[in-house]
Tab-separated table of C-alpha atoms in Angstrom:
chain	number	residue	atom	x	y	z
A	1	UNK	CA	0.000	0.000	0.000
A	2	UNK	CA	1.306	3.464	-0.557
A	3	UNK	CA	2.835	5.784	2.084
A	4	UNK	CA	0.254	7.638	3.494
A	5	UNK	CA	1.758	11.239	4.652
A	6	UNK	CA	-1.532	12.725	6.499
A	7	UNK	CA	-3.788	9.798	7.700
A	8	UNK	CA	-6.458	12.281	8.689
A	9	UNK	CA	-6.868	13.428	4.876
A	10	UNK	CA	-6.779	9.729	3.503
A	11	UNK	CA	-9.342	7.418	2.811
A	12	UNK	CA	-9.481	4.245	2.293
A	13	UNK	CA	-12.043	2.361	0.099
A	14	UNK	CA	-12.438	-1.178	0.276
A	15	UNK	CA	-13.439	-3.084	-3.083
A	16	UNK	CA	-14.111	-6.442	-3.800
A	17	UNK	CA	-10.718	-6.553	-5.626
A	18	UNK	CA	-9.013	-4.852	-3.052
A	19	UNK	CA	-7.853	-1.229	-1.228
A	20	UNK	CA	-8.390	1.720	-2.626
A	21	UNK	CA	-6.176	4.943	-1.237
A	22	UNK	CA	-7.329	8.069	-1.817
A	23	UNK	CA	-5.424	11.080	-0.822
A	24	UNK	CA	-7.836	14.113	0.261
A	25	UNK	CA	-7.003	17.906	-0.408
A	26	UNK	CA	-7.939	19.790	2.272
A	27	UNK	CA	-5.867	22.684	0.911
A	28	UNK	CA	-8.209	22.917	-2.049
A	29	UNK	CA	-11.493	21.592	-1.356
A	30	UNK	CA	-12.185	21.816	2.284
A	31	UNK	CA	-15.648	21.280	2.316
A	32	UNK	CA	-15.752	18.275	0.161
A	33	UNK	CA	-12.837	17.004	1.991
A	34	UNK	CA	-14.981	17.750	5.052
A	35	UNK	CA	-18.167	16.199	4.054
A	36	UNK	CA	-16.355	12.680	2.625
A	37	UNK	CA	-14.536	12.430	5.936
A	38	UNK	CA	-17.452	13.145	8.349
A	39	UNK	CA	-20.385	10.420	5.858
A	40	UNK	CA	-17.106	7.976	5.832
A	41	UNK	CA	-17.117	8.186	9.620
A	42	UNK	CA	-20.814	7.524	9.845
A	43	UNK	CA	-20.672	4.634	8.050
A	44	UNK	CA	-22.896	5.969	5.469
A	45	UNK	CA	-20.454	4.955	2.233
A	46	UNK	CA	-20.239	1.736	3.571
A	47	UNK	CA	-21.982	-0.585	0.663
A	48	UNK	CA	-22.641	2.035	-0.976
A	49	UNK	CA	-22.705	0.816	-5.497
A	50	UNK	CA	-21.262	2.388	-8.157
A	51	UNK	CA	-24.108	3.587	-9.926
A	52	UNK	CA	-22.637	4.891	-12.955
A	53	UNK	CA	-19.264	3.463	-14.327
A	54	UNK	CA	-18.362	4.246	-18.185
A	55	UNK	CA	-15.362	3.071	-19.932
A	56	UNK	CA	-12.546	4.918	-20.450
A	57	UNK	CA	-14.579	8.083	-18.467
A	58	UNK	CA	-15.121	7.495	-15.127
A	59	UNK	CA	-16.980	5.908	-12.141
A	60	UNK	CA	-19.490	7.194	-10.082
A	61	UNK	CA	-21.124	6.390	-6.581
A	62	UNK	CA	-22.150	8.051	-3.124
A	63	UNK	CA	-25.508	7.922	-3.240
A	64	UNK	CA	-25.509	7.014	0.482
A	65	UNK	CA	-29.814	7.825	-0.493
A	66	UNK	CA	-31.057	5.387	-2.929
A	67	UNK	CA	-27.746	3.142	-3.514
A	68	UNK	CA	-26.720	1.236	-0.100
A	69	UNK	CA	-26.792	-2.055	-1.370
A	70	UNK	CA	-27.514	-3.987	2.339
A	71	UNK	CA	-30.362	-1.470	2.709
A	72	UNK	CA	-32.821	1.132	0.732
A	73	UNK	CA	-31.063	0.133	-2.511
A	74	UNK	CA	-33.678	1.524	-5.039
A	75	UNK	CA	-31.272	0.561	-8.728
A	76	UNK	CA	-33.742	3.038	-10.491
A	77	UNK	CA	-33.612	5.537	-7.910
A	78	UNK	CA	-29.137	4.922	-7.652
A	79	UNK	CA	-27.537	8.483	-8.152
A	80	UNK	CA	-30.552	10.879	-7.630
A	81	UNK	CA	-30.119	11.189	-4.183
A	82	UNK	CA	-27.672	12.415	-1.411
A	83	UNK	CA	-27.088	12.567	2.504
A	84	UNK	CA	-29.347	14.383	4.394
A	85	UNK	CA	-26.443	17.050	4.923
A	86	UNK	CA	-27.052	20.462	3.074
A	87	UNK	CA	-25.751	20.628	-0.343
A	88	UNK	CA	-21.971	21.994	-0.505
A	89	UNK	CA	-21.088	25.051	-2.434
A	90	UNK	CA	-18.416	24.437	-5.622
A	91	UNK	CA	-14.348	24.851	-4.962
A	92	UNK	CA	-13.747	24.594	-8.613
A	93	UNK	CA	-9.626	25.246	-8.584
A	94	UNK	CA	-6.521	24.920	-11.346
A	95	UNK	CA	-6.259	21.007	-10.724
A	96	UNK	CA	-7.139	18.869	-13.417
A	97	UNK	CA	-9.696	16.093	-14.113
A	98	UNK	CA	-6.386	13.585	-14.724
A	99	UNK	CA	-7.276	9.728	-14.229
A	100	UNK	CA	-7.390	8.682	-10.554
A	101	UNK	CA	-8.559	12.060	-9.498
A	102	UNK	CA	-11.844	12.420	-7.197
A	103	UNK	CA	-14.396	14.872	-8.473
A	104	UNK	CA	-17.801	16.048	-6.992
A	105	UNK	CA	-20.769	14.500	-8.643
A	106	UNK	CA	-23.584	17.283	-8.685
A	107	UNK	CA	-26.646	18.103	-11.010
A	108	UNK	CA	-26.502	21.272	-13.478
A	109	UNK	CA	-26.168	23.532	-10.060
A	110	UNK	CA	-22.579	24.002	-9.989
A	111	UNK	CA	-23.574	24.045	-5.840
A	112	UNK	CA	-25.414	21.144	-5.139
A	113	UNK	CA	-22.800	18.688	-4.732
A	114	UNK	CA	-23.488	16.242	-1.722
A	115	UNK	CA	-22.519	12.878	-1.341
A	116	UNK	CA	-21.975	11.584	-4.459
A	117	UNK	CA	-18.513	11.717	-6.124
A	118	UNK	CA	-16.627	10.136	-9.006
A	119	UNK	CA	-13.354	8.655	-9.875
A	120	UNK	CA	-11.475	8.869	-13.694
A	121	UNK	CA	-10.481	6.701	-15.373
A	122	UNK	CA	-9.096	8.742	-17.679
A	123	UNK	CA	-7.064	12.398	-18.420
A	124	UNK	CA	-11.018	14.117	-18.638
A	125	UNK	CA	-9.958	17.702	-18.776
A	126	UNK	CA	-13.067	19.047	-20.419
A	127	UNK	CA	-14.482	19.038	-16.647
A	128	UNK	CA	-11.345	21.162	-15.647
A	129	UNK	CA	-13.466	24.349	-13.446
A	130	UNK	CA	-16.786	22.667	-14.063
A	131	UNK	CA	-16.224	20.003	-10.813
A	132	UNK	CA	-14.711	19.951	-7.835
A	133	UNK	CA	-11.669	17.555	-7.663
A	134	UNK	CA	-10.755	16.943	-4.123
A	135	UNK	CA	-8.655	14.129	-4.342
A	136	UNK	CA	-6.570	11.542	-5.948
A	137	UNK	CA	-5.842	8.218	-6.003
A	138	UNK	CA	-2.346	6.976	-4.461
A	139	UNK	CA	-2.562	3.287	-4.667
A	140	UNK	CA	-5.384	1.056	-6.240
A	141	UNK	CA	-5.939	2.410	-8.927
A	142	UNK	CA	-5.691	-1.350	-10.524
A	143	UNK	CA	-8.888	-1.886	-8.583
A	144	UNK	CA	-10.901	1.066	-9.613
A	145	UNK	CA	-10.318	-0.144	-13.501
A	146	UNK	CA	-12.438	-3.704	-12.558
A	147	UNK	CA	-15.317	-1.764	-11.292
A	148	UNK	CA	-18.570	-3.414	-13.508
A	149	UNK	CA	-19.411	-1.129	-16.138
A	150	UNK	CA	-23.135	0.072	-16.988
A	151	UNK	CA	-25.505	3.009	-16.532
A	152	UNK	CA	-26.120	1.510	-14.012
A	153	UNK	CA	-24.264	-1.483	-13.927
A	154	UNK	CA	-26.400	-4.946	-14.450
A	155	UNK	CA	-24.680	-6.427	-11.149
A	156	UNK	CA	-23.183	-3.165	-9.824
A	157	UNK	CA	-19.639	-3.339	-7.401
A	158	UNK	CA	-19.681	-1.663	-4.227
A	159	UNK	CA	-18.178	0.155	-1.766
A	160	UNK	CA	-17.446	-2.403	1.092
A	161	UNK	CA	-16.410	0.141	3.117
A	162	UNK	CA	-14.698	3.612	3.533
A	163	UNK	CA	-12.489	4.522	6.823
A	164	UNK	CA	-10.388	7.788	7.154
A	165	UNK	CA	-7.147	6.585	7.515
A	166	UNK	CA	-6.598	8.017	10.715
A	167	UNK	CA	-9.033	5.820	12.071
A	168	UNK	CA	-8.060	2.463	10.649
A	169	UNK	CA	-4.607	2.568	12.277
């Protein structure tokens, strides 16, 4: 697994294939950064699918609403909803939509992202000051690429879990 410098700005997502580390950019995005670390704490990301995964784009999930797959999970309803935290205002910045970087999922309200959030798979730079991106990927990145594919996926991967790193030591 890779070094991880500031445990209480990395997460760690468990998928079927194996750990996902995610470093978190508090310097840049500190409410998203905020808001992934406090639903990760509460357990609310926890089996959480990956609603929307497109090749060579990216893949989406966080719908801690309508896509926890142990309870509530609503496949038609999977990326519509949110937490029941307000929504976050946009901290759109100079960083790039490069693959392994974590962007805010939102609807055409450039401040209404919640829970959601995705992960490229790809350099997608025609998002560049259109989403927040308010992390990156460090190690697993081998993982991400085996998430199922689909819109939404016919037998969609999930989110086992998600600690803050700080906490999982």
């Amino acid at each position: 697994m890779a070094e991880i410098k500031d445990p209480e700005n990395t997460v760690i997502i468990a998928l079927k294939d194996g750990p996902v580390v995610i470093e978190l950019l508090p310097d840049v995005a500190p409410k998203h950064v905020e808001r992934m670390k406090e639903l990760a704490r509460a357990g609310k990301y926890d089996n959480v699918a990956f609603h929307r995964v497109i090749e060579g784009f990216m893949a989406q999930t966080g719908d801690v609403e309508h896509a926890n797959m142990e309870s509530d999970h609503n496949p038609g309803r999977a990326g519509t909803g949110g937490s029941d935290l307000p929504d976050l205002p946009a901290e759109f910045s100079r960083l790039p939509h490069d693959r392994g970087t974590l962007g805010a999922a939102r609807s055409a309200n450039p401040n209404s992202a919640n829970s959601q959030f995705f992960i490229n798979f790809s350099d997608n730079h025609f998002l560049n000051g259109q989403y927040t991106v308010y992390g990156r990927v460090i190690a697993g990145m081998e993982h991400v690429d085996k998430i199922q594919r689909g819109e939404p996926p016919a037998n969609p991967d999930r989110m086992i879990s998600v600690k803050v790193a700080a906490d999982a030591e």
